[in-house]
Short mmCIF file of C-alpha atoms and ligand atoms in Angstrom, two decimals:
data_model
loop_
_atom_site.label_atom_id
_atom_site.label_comp_id
_atom_site.label_asym_id
_atom_site.label_seq_id
_atom_site.Cartn_x
_atom_site.Cartn_y
_atom_site.Cartn_z
CA MET A 21 77.82 90.56 93.25
CA ASN A 22 80.42 90.94 96.01
CA ILE A 23 84.01 91.32 94.87
CA ALA A 24 87.32 90.89 96.68
CA LEU A 25 90.42 92.55 95.31
CA ILE A 26 93.75 91.19 96.51
CA GLY A 27 96.61 93.66 97.02
CA SER A 28 97.50 96.97 98.63
CA GLY A 29 99.27 99.13 96.07
CA GLY A 30 98.43 102.01 93.78
CA ARG A 31 97.40 99.45 91.16
CA GLU A 32 94.76 98.06 93.50
CA HIS A 33 93.43 101.51 94.48
CA ALA A 34 93.03 102.29 90.76
CA LEU A 35 91.31 98.94 90.08
CA CYS A 36 89.10 99.39 93.14
CA HIS A 37 88.13 102.90 92.02
CA LYS A 38 86.90 101.45 88.71
CA ILE A 39 85.27 98.36 90.23
CA VAL A 40 83.09 100.37 92.65
CA GLU A 41 81.73 102.35 89.67
CA SER A 42 80.21 99.18 88.21
CA ASP A 43 76.46 98.72 88.54
CA LYS A 44 77.06 94.96 88.75
CA VAL A 45 78.68 95.30 92.13
CA ASN A 46 77.19 95.16 95.58
CA LYS A 47 80.06 95.08 98.10
CA VAL A 48 83.78 95.47 97.37
CA PHE A 49 86.44 94.19 99.77
CA CYS A 50 90.17 94.91 99.54
CA ILE A 51 92.51 92.37 101.04
CA PRO A 52 94.37 94.08 102.66
CA GLY A 53 93.97 97.39 100.74
CA ASN A 54 95.36 100.77 101.82
CA ALA A 55 94.06 104.08 103.22
CA GLY A 56 92.75 105.02 99.77
CA THR A 57 90.74 101.85 99.23
CA SER A 58 89.34 102.08 102.79
CA LYS A 59 87.45 105.21 101.68
CA ILE A 60 85.63 103.49 98.80
CA ALA A 61 85.53 99.83 99.85
CA THR A 62 85.96 97.64 102.93
CA ASN A 63 89.52 96.66 103.80
CA ILE A 64 90.05 93.27 105.39
CA LYS A 65 93.35 92.66 107.15
CA VAL A 66 94.09 89.09 106.09
CA ASP A 67 97.33 87.74 104.61
CA ALA A 68 96.30 86.73 101.09
CA LEU A 69 99.26 84.32 100.92
CA ASN A 70 97.60 82.29 103.67
CA PHE A 71 95.17 80.64 101.25
CA LYS A 72 93.17 78.78 103.88
CA LYS A 73 92.48 81.93 105.90
CA LEU A 74 91.68 83.75 102.69
CA LEU A 75 89.15 81.10 101.73
CA SER A 76 87.31 81.35 105.03
CA THR A 77 87.24 85.18 104.68
CA ILE A 78 85.80 84.81 101.19
CA LYS A 79 83.11 82.43 102.40
CA LYS A 80 82.27 84.51 105.47
CA ASN A 81 81.75 87.66 103.39
CA LYS A 82 79.84 85.85 100.61
CA ILE A 83 82.33 86.98 97.97
CA ASN A 84 81.37 85.92 94.43
CA LEU A 85 84.47 86.99 92.54
CA VAL A 86 88.13 87.43 93.47
CA ILE A 87 90.41 89.67 91.40
CA VAL A 88 94.13 89.25 92.09
CA GLY A 89 96.35 92.35 91.79
CA PRO A 90 99.96 91.32 92.58
CA GLU A 91 102.16 88.56 91.17
CA GLN A 92 103.16 86.71 94.31
CA PRO A 93 99.83 85.01 95.10
CA LEU A 94 99.43 84.16 91.39
CA VAL A 95 102.87 82.56 91.17
CA MET A 96 102.07 80.64 94.39
CA GLY A 97 98.90 79.22 92.82
CA ILE A 98 96.08 81.23 94.39
CA VAL A 99 93.91 80.72 91.28
CA ASP A 100 94.31 76.91 91.29
CA PHE A 101 93.48 76.85 95.01
CA LEU A 102 90.37 79.05 94.82
CA GLU A 103 89.04 77.33 91.70
CA LYS A 104 89.43 73.97 93.40
CA ASN A 105 87.29 75.40 96.18
CA LYS A 106 84.66 76.58 93.67
CA ILE A 107 85.43 80.30 94.01
CA LYS A 108 85.35 82.40 90.85
CA VAL A 109 88.71 84.11 90.38
CA PHE A 110 90.30 86.32 87.72
CA GLY A 111 94.00 85.70 87.03
CA PRO A 112 96.33 83.05 85.60
CA LYS A 113 96.89 79.64 87.16
CA LYS A 114 100.23 78.65 88.64
CA TYR A 115 101.66 77.07 85.48
CA PRO A 116 101.15 80.01 83.09
CA ALA A 117 102.04 82.44 85.92
CA GLN A 118 105.61 81.13 85.48
CA LEU A 119 105.83 83.58 82.59
CA GLU A 120 106.61 86.04 85.38
CA GLY A 121 107.59 83.65 88.18
CA SER A 122 110.54 82.11 86.34
CA LYS A 123 112.73 84.00 83.89
CA SER A 124 114.17 80.71 82.58
CA PHE A 125 110.65 79.35 81.90
CA MET A 126 109.80 82.51 79.97
CA LYS A 127 113.05 82.55 77.99
CA ASP A 128 112.90 78.84 77.12
CA LEU A 129 109.33 79.30 75.90
CA CYS A 130 110.56 82.17 73.70
CA ARG A 131 113.39 80.08 72.28
CA GLU A 132 111.12 77.10 71.56
CA ASN A 133 108.64 79.35 69.75
CA LYS A 134 111.06 81.72 67.99
CA ILE A 135 109.76 84.75 69.90
CA PRO A 136 112.14 87.72 69.51
CA THR A 137 113.99 88.31 72.79
CA ALA A 138 117.57 88.89 73.98
CA ASN A 139 120.00 85.98 73.55
CA TYR A 140 120.49 84.23 76.92
CA LYS A 141 121.77 81.34 78.98
CA VAL A 142 120.24 79.75 82.06
CA CYS A 143 123.02 79.31 84.66
CA LYS A 144 123.15 77.11 87.74
CA LYS A 145 126.86 77.37 88.48
CA LYS A 146 129.91 79.56 87.87
CA SER A 147 131.16 77.53 84.90
CA ASP A 148 127.86 78.24 83.08
CA VAL A 149 128.47 81.96 83.62
CA LEU A 150 132.05 81.76 82.35
CA GLU A 151 130.89 79.91 79.25
CA PHE A 152 128.33 82.61 78.39
CA LEU A 153 130.91 85.33 78.98
CA LYS A 154 133.31 83.72 76.45
CA SER A 155 131.06 84.68 73.57
CA SER A 156 129.22 87.75 74.86
CA LYS A 157 129.79 91.48 74.73
CA ILE A 158 129.48 93.82 77.72
CA PRO A 159 127.04 94.99 79.06
CA VAL A 160 125.45 91.74 80.18
CA VAL A 161 122.19 91.59 82.10
CA VAL A 162 122.04 89.27 85.13
CA LYS A 163 118.56 88.18 86.22
CA ALA A 164 117.58 86.15 89.25
CA ASP A 165 115.28 83.39 87.99
CA GLY A 166 112.45 83.84 90.52
CA LEU A 167 110.40 86.75 91.85
CA ALA A 168 112.55 89.48 93.37
CA SER A 169 110.23 92.53 93.74
CA GLY A 170 111.95 94.35 90.89
CA LYS A 171 115.39 93.95 92.51
CA GLY A 172 116.55 90.83 90.66
CA VAL A 173 117.92 92.48 87.50
CA THR A 174 121.41 94.02 87.25
CA ILE A 175 122.95 95.47 84.12
CA CYS A 176 126.67 94.72 84.42
CA TYR A 177 129.36 96.74 82.68
CA SER A 178 132.30 94.38 83.33
CA LYS A 179 132.76 90.62 83.25
CA ASN A 180 133.94 90.72 86.88
CA GLU A 181 130.68 92.37 87.90
CA VAL A 182 128.72 89.64 86.09
CA ILE A 183 130.64 87.00 88.06
CA LYS A 184 130.17 88.83 91.39
CA VAL A 185 126.43 89.43 90.96
CA SER A 186 125.93 85.85 89.75
CA GLU A 187 127.73 84.39 92.75
CA GLU A 188 125.48 86.33 95.13
CA ILE A 189 122.45 84.78 93.46
CA PHE A 190 123.96 81.26 93.52
CA LEU A 191 124.54 81.76 97.26
CA GLY A 192 120.84 82.47 97.79
CA LYS A 193 120.49 86.29 97.74
CA PHE A 194 116.92 85.77 96.53
CA LYS A 195 114.82 83.23 98.35
CA SER A 196 112.75 82.38 95.27
CA SER A 197 115.58 80.65 93.35
CA LYS A 198 119.35 80.12 93.13
CA LYS A 199 119.23 79.89 89.34
CA LEU A 200 119.81 82.87 87.08
CA VAL A 201 119.57 83.98 83.48
CA LEU A 202 122.34 85.88 81.71
CA GLU A 203 121.18 88.01 78.83
CA GLU A 204 122.57 90.08 76.04
CA PHE A 205 121.84 93.80 76.57
CA LEU A 206 119.20 95.26 74.26
CA SER A 207 119.17 98.97 73.49
CA GLY A 208 116.10 100.86 72.29
CA GLU A 209 112.94 102.34 73.79
CA GLU A 210 110.93 100.43 76.40
CA ALA A 211 107.15 100.22 76.40
CA SER A 212 104.52 98.21 78.24
CA TYR A 213 101.69 96.50 76.37
CA PHE A 214 98.64 95.13 78.22
CA LEU A 215 96.04 92.51 77.38
CA ILE A 216 93.15 90.71 78.97
CA VAL A 217 93.25 87.05 78.03
CA ASP A 218 90.68 84.25 78.26
CA LYS A 219 91.00 80.63 77.16
CA ARG A 220 90.09 81.49 73.58
CA ASN A 221 90.65 85.22 73.02
CA PHE A 222 92.71 88.20 73.96
CA ILE A 223 91.89 91.87 73.89
CA PHE A 224 94.07 94.98 74.06
CA PHE A 225 94.02 96.64 77.48
CA GLY A 226 96.15 99.73 77.00
CA SER A 227 99.76 100.75 76.57
CA ALA A 228 102.06 102.77 78.80
CA GLN A 229 105.64 103.71 79.49
CA ASP A 230 107.03 103.79 82.99
CA HIS A 231 110.23 105.03 84.59
CA LYS A 232 111.93 102.27 86.55
CA LYS A 233 115.06 104.10 87.68
CA VAL A 234 114.88 106.05 90.93
CA GLY A 235 116.83 109.06 89.66
CA GLU A 236 116.12 111.75 87.11
CA ARG A 237 117.62 111.17 83.62
CA GLU A 238 117.20 107.41 84.28
CA THR A 239 119.96 107.09 86.87
CA GLY A 240 120.37 105.04 90.05
CA PRO A 241 118.89 101.69 91.00
CA ASN A 242 115.70 100.14 89.66
CA THR A 243 112.41 100.64 91.51
CA GLY A 244 108.92 99.28 91.06
CA GLY A 245 108.22 102.37 88.94
CA MET A 246 108.47 106.12 89.66
CA GLY A 247 105.82 107.33 87.24
CA ALA A 248 104.09 106.43 84.01
CA TYR A 249 101.97 107.72 81.17
CA SER A 250 99.48 106.26 78.74
CA PRO A 251 99.15 105.76 75.84
CA ALA A 252 102.74 104.95 74.75
CA PRO A 253 103.24 106.93 71.52
CA ILE A 254 105.94 104.54 70.31
CA LEU A 255 103.45 101.68 69.97
CA LYS A 256 102.14 102.68 66.56
CA ASN A 257 99.81 100.43 64.62
CA LYS A 258 102.56 98.77 62.58
CA ILE A 259 104.58 97.83 65.66
CA GLU A 260 101.46 96.66 67.47
CA LYS A 261 100.73 94.22 64.65
CA LYS A 262 104.27 92.83 64.99
CA ILE A 263 103.90 92.53 68.79
CA ILE A 264 100.76 90.46 68.36
CA LYS A 265 102.07 88.32 65.52
CA LYS A 266 105.61 87.67 66.75
CA ILE A 267 105.19 87.74 70.54
CA ILE A 268 101.65 87.50 71.93
CA ARG A 269 100.06 84.90 69.63
CA PRO A 270 102.96 82.42 69.73
CA THR A 271 103.14 82.71 73.55
CA LEU A 272 99.43 82.09 74.12
CA LEU A 273 99.38 79.30 71.54
CA ALA A 274 102.37 77.56 73.12
CA LEU A 275 100.64 77.53 76.52
CA LYS A 276 97.40 76.31 74.98
CA LYS A 277 99.25 73.44 73.30
CA LYS A 278 100.54 72.42 76.72
CA ARG A 279 96.88 72.49 77.89
CA LYS A 280 97.83 75.27 80.31
CA PRO A 281 96.10 78.29 78.76
CA PHE A 282 96.81 81.76 80.09
CA THR A 283 93.93 83.80 81.55
CA GLY A 284 93.88 87.20 83.24
CA PHE A 285 95.86 90.39 82.72
CA LEU A 286 99.00 89.93 80.64
CA TYR A 287 101.70 92.60 80.61
CA ALA A 288 104.41 92.43 77.95
CA GLY A 289 107.49 94.53 78.74
CA LEU A 290 109.04 95.33 75.36
CA MET A 291 112.12 96.92 73.87
CA ILE A 292 111.50 98.60 70.53
CA LYS A 293 114.58 98.81 68.35
CA ASP A 294 114.59 99.97 64.72
CA GLY A 295 110.84 99.40 64.50
CA GLU A 296 111.07 95.82 65.80
CA PRO A 297 109.68 94.65 69.16
CA TYR A 298 111.69 92.38 71.49
CA LEU A 299 110.23 90.81 74.60
CA ILE A 300 112.10 91.83 77.76
CA GLU A 301 109.74 90.33 80.29
CA TYR A 302 106.23 89.12 80.88
CA ASN A 303 104.22 90.03 83.95
CA VAL A 304 101.04 88.13 84.70
CA ARG A 305 99.14 91.10 86.18
CA MET A 306 98.62 94.79 85.57
CA GLY A 307 101.62 97.07 85.94
CA ASP A 308 102.09 99.39 88.87
CA PRO A 309 102.07 102.40 88.21
CA GLU A 310 100.92 101.65 84.63
CA CYS A 311 97.48 100.57 85.85
CA GLN A 312 96.99 104.00 87.43
CA VAL A 313 97.27 105.66 83.99
CA ILE A 314 95.29 103.07 82.04
CA ILE A 315 92.25 102.86 84.32
CA PRO A 316 91.34 106.60 84.05
CA ARG A 317 91.25 106.17 80.25
CA LEU A 318 89.00 103.10 80.34
CA ASP A 319 85.42 103.86 79.32
CA THR A 320 83.91 100.38 79.76
CA ASP A 321 82.74 98.68 82.95
CA ILE A 322 85.74 96.65 84.16
CA VAL A 323 83.59 94.10 85.98
CA LYS A 324 81.69 93.47 82.76
CA ILE A 325 84.98 92.91 80.91
CA ILE A 326 86.19 90.49 83.60
CA ASN A 327 82.89 88.61 83.59
CA TYR A 328 83.07 88.18 79.80
CA SER A 329 86.61 86.94 80.15
CA LEU A 330 85.65 84.39 82.82
CA LYS A 331 83.07 83.03 80.36
CA ASN A 332 85.70 82.95 77.56
CA LYS A 333 83.64 85.45 75.59
CA LEU A 334 86.03 88.35 75.25
CA HIS A 335 85.37 88.35 71.50
CA LYS A 336 81.84 89.57 72.29
CA ILE A 337 82.91 92.75 74.05
CA LYS A 338 84.30 95.99 72.69
CA ILE A 339 86.40 97.97 75.12
CA LYS A 340 86.03 101.74 74.77
CA TRP A 341 88.83 104.18 75.60
CA LYS A 342 88.51 107.88 76.38
CA LYS A 343 90.44 110.04 73.93
CA ILE A 344 92.64 111.47 76.68
CA LYS A 345 96.18 111.08 77.86
CA CYS A 346 97.04 110.25 81.43
CA MET A 347 100.13 110.52 83.62
CA THR A 348 101.03 109.62 87.18
CA VAL A 349 103.95 110.73 89.35
CA VAL A 350 104.82 108.51 92.30
CA LEU A 351 105.55 110.16 95.63
CA CYS A 352 108.00 107.94 97.53
CA SER A 353 109.44 107.72 101.03
CA LYS A 354 112.94 109.26 101.21
CA GLY A 355 115.47 106.42 100.91
CA TYR A 356 113.38 104.22 98.59
CA PRO A 357 114.26 101.79 96.96
CA GLY A 358 116.81 101.36 99.77
CA ARG A 359 115.95 101.75 103.46
CA TYR A 360 113.23 104.18 104.39
CA SER A 361 111.08 104.81 107.43
CA THR A 362 107.33 104.30 107.63
CA ASN A 363 104.55 105.70 109.82
CA LYS A 364 105.41 109.25 108.77
CA PRO A 365 102.35 111.50 108.94
CA ILE A 366 101.15 112.92 105.63
CA GLY A 367 99.17 116.16 105.92
CA SER A 368 95.52 115.55 105.15
CA ILE A 369 95.13 115.23 101.43
CA ASP A 370 91.34 115.14 101.66
CA ASN A 371 91.24 118.95 101.85
CA ILE A 372 92.92 119.31 98.48
CA LYS A 373 90.27 120.23 95.93
CA LEU A 374 90.86 118.09 92.86
CA GLU A 375 89.29 118.70 89.48
CA LYS A 376 87.52 115.72 87.91
CA LYS A 377 90.51 115.00 85.67
CA SER A 378 92.83 114.41 88.66
CA ILE A 379 92.97 111.74 91.30
CA ILE A 380 95.38 110.66 94.00
CA PHE A 381 95.76 106.89 94.11
CA HIS A 382 97.18 105.64 97.39
CA ALA A 383 99.89 102.97 97.56
CA GLY A 384 101.85 102.61 100.83
CA THR A 385 99.44 104.46 103.13
CA LYS A 386 97.38 103.57 106.15
CA ILE A 387 95.24 105.28 108.74
CA ASP A 388 96.87 105.27 112.17
CA LYS A 389 94.94 106.86 115.05
CA LYS A 390 92.77 108.69 112.50
CA ARG A 391 95.86 110.14 110.80
CA LEU A 392 97.09 109.33 107.29
CA VAL A 393 100.63 107.91 107.53
CA SER A 394 103.13 106.37 105.11
CA ASN A 395 103.32 102.60 105.04
CA GLY A 396 105.74 101.73 102.23
CA GLY A 397 108.30 102.90 99.69
CA ARG A 398 105.91 104.10 97.04
CA VAL A 399 103.26 106.11 98.89
CA LEU A 400 100.98 108.17 96.62
CA ASN A 401 100.33 108.29 92.87
CA ILE A 402 99.39 111.78 91.76
CA THR A 403 97.44 111.18 88.57
CA SER A 404 95.91 113.52 86.03
CA SER A 405 94.50 113.45 82.48
CA GLY A 406 94.14 115.84 79.55
CA ASN A 407 95.20 116.47 75.98
CA SER A 408 98.83 117.44 76.47
CA PHE A 409 101.35 115.55 78.60
CA SER A 410 103.11 118.83 79.34
CA ASN A 411 99.98 120.44 80.83
CA ILE A 412 99.07 117.25 82.66
CA ARG A 413 102.46 117.19 84.35
CA LYS A 414 102.21 120.87 85.32
CA ASN A 415 98.87 120.08 86.93
CA ILE A 416 100.35 117.12 88.80
CA PHE A 417 103.15 119.32 90.18
CA LYS A 418 100.56 121.85 91.41
CA ILE A 419 98.81 119.09 93.34
CA ILE A 420 102.09 117.78 94.79
CA LYS A 421 102.87 121.30 96.09
CA LYS A 422 99.67 121.16 98.12
CA ILE A 423 100.60 117.86 99.75
CA ASN A 424 102.30 118.61 103.00
CA TRP A 425 104.74 115.73 103.28
CA ARG A 426 108.38 116.35 104.10
CA GLY A 427 109.27 112.67 104.17
CA GLY A 428 108.73 112.24 100.45
CA PHE A 429 110.41 112.74 97.09
CA PHE A 430 109.46 112.34 93.44
CA ARG A 431 111.00 112.49 89.98
CA LYS A 432 110.40 115.80 88.19
CA ASP A 433 111.12 114.41 84.73
CA ILE A 434 108.40 111.79 84.36
CA GLY A 435 107.33 111.72 80.72
CA TRP A 436 110.51 113.35 79.36
CA ARG A 437 110.22 111.38 76.14
CA VAL A 438 106.80 112.87 75.38
CA ILE A 439 107.29 116.40 76.72
P1 AMP B 14 112.82 92.84 83.90
O1 AMP B 14 112.51 92.59 85.35
O2 AMP B 14 113.24 91.64 83.16
O3 AMP B 14 111.79 93.65 83.22
O4 AMP B 14 114.02 93.88 83.93
C1 AMP B 14 113.91 95.13 84.57
C2 AMP B 14 114.45 96.22 83.70
O5 AMP B 14 115.82 95.94 83.35
C3 AMP B 14 113.75 96.37 82.36
O6 AMP B 14 112.60 97.15 82.44
C4 AMP B 14 114.83 97.00 81.51
O7 AMP B 14 114.91 98.39 81.76
C5 AMP B 14 116.08 96.36 82.02
N1 AMP B 14 116.42 95.19 81.21
C6 AMP B 14 116.06 93.91 81.43
N2 AMP B 14 116.53 93.09 80.49
C7 AMP B 14 117.21 93.83 79.62
C8 AMP B 14 117.95 93.58 78.45
N3 AMP B 14 118.10 92.34 77.95
N4 AMP B 14 118.53 94.62 77.80
C9 AMP B 14 118.41 95.87 78.29
N5 AMP B 14 117.75 96.20 79.42
C10 AMP B 14 117.15 95.20 80.08
N1 LIG B 15 105.97 99.08 86.64
C1 LIG B 15 106.57 97.83 86.47
C2 LIG B 15 105.82 96.68 86.96
O1 LIG B 15 104.67 96.76 87.34
O2 LIG B 15 106.39 95.60 86.97
#
């Protein structure tokens, strides 16, 4: 079969790397892909948010299956559109994609189904904010309701800051919505829990922990993720059972009851406090960079898993995992997550001899006049596996030393909880 993968990040390079290994696959196209995917698949420069153009590209290239990487096309209804046009596609439809696309949708669903999550209020105007502040303790978390590329969440340490940040959102700081959610602050340890879901079943698809803050010791603004490792040691069997019973099952059941079942990758962002899991957020896709540390551990054909899921037969497949640990460190453009420049040449990384346990997943890269150049904030994911996180990280640093790129920076403390 011919497969098209939508997206251009490190997540998509990792997925592509696994997809091309499958013996079920003939041609793989990445739309639009990056310099890394161009080496193992065919990149097509089409805007995936232009659904009509996408459809004609799919037909022209005789694509049998579309796998969607990022959230934006999912939230915009790419799956509904392609299915209507008789194209097989892996991902959630527009309605269940609101789990990520609207914080208020997700929180209301939690409240209706008694799913443990931070106490909250949906606010449309200043008086709503003032009312929540009357009975809440600082810090308070302010969240833009719609998609905001990881920039919509602010933890506020004074009531004045809550009011200021809220007013910016009401005035339209984020195009996706002028609504917001105010939340009680939860302390504890964060972890990411992944599933593949079909209309009848769900199956575990790895755990990870990422580092969202740009600075070492978890300081500075939030980013898309500066590094990650898998598995997440905090997600022990007992907690996992609680996650499934108190969070995952009630969520999937609630959507099924609305006749809007969830399908695709589901990512639960959790806070673990005193042995109890609380839902912080849902994402309706794989994590980035979490995907880059889960894929190297996967020992089953991913296309086979996706095909079983599209037939609602996930209960018939057993996913095998390699008994290794994996970590990735993200090399970013200086200035990220603020302003940064692009088109900066990166010394050839093809000459770096990598052992089998290591791989460099590209994110914001492209080939310009036969040279590898930066093309985004997060540029390369230096990834390695082994038995000890400490040795894995040492190995990653050795590889980074060989990359001749002055325009970049990275966090040296990725995995501090496990090292
Ligand atoms: P979200 O986009 O909802 O995942 O929020 C981004 C990040 O903000 C999370 O990964 C947490 O680190 C932090 N965060 C969000 N909500 C809360 C909360 N209620 N309590 C503490 N931290 C939070
Ligand atoms: N690494 C966080 C995310 O993918 O949303």
